[in-house]
Coordinates of C-alpha atoms in Angstrom, one line a residue:
M1 CA -1.6 -1.5 -0.1
P2 CA -1.1 -0.1 3.4
G3 CA 2.5 1.0 4.3
T4 CA 3.7 1.6 0.8
L5 CA 4.9 5.0 -0.5
T6 CA 4.3 4.2 -4.2
S7 CA 0.8 5.8 -4.2
P8 CA 0.4 7.9 -1.1
Q9 CA -3.1 9.0 -0.2
L10 CA -2.4 12.3 1.4
T11 CA -4.9 14.6 3.1
A12 CA -4.0 17.9 4.9
A13 CA -0.5 19.1 5.4
D14 CA 0.8 19.1 9.0
R15 CA 2.3 22.6 8.8
C16 CA -0.5 24.7 7.3
G17 CA -3.6 22.5 6.6
A18 CA -3.4 22.9 2.8
G19 CA -3.7 19.8 0.7
A20 CA -0.7 17.6 1.3
R21 CA 1.5 16.8 -1.8
V22 CA 4.6 15.5 -0.1
R23 CA 5.2 12.8 2.5
A24 CA 8.5 12.7 4.4
V25 CA 9.4 9.6 6.4
L26 CA 12.1 10.3 8.9
P27 CA 14.8 7.8 9.8
T28 CA 13.4 7.7 13.3
G29 CA 10.1 6.5 12.0
G30 CA 8.2 9.7 12.1
E31 CA 6.2 11.0 9.2
L32 CA 5.5 14.6 8.0
L33 CA 3.0 15.7 5.4
F34 CA 3.7 19.0 3.5
C35 CA 2.0 21.2 0.9
G36 CA 4.2 21.8 -2.1
H37 CA 5.3 25.3 -0.8
H38 CA 6.5 24.0 2.6
A39 CA 8.1 20.9 1.1
T40 CA 10.2 23.2 -1.1
E41 CA 11.0 25.4 1.9
H42 CA 12.2 22.5 4.1
A43 CA 13.7 20.3 1.3
D44 CA 17.3 21.0 2.3
R45 CA 16.7 20.1 6.0
L46 CA 14.8 16.9 5.0
R47 CA 17.8 15.8 2.8
E48 CA 20.2 16.5 5.7
M49 CA 18.0 14.3 7.9
N50 CA 18.0 11.5 5.3
A51 CA 14.2 11.6 5.1
V52 CA 12.6 9.4 2.4
V53 CA 10.5 11.9 0.5
S54 CA 7.7 11.0 -1.9
E55 CA 5.4 13.3 -3.9
S56 CA 1.8 12.5 -4.7
E57 CA 0.4 12.5 -8.2
P58 CA -1.5 15.7 -9.1
A59 CA -5.3 15.4 -8.8
I60 CA -7.1 15.2 -12.1

């Protein structure tokens, strides 16, 4: 279903172009896609910003 975060279909991360594993939706309505490494690196700041963070399921 479009617009839902329950099963995000992620592609490339915004920061480095690696496979996106994490989607962060900002309170202002923006959206960022991160690889696992950069999501961990920026996790504290995302929490401070009250971003809604969801992680995709690992590919099988």
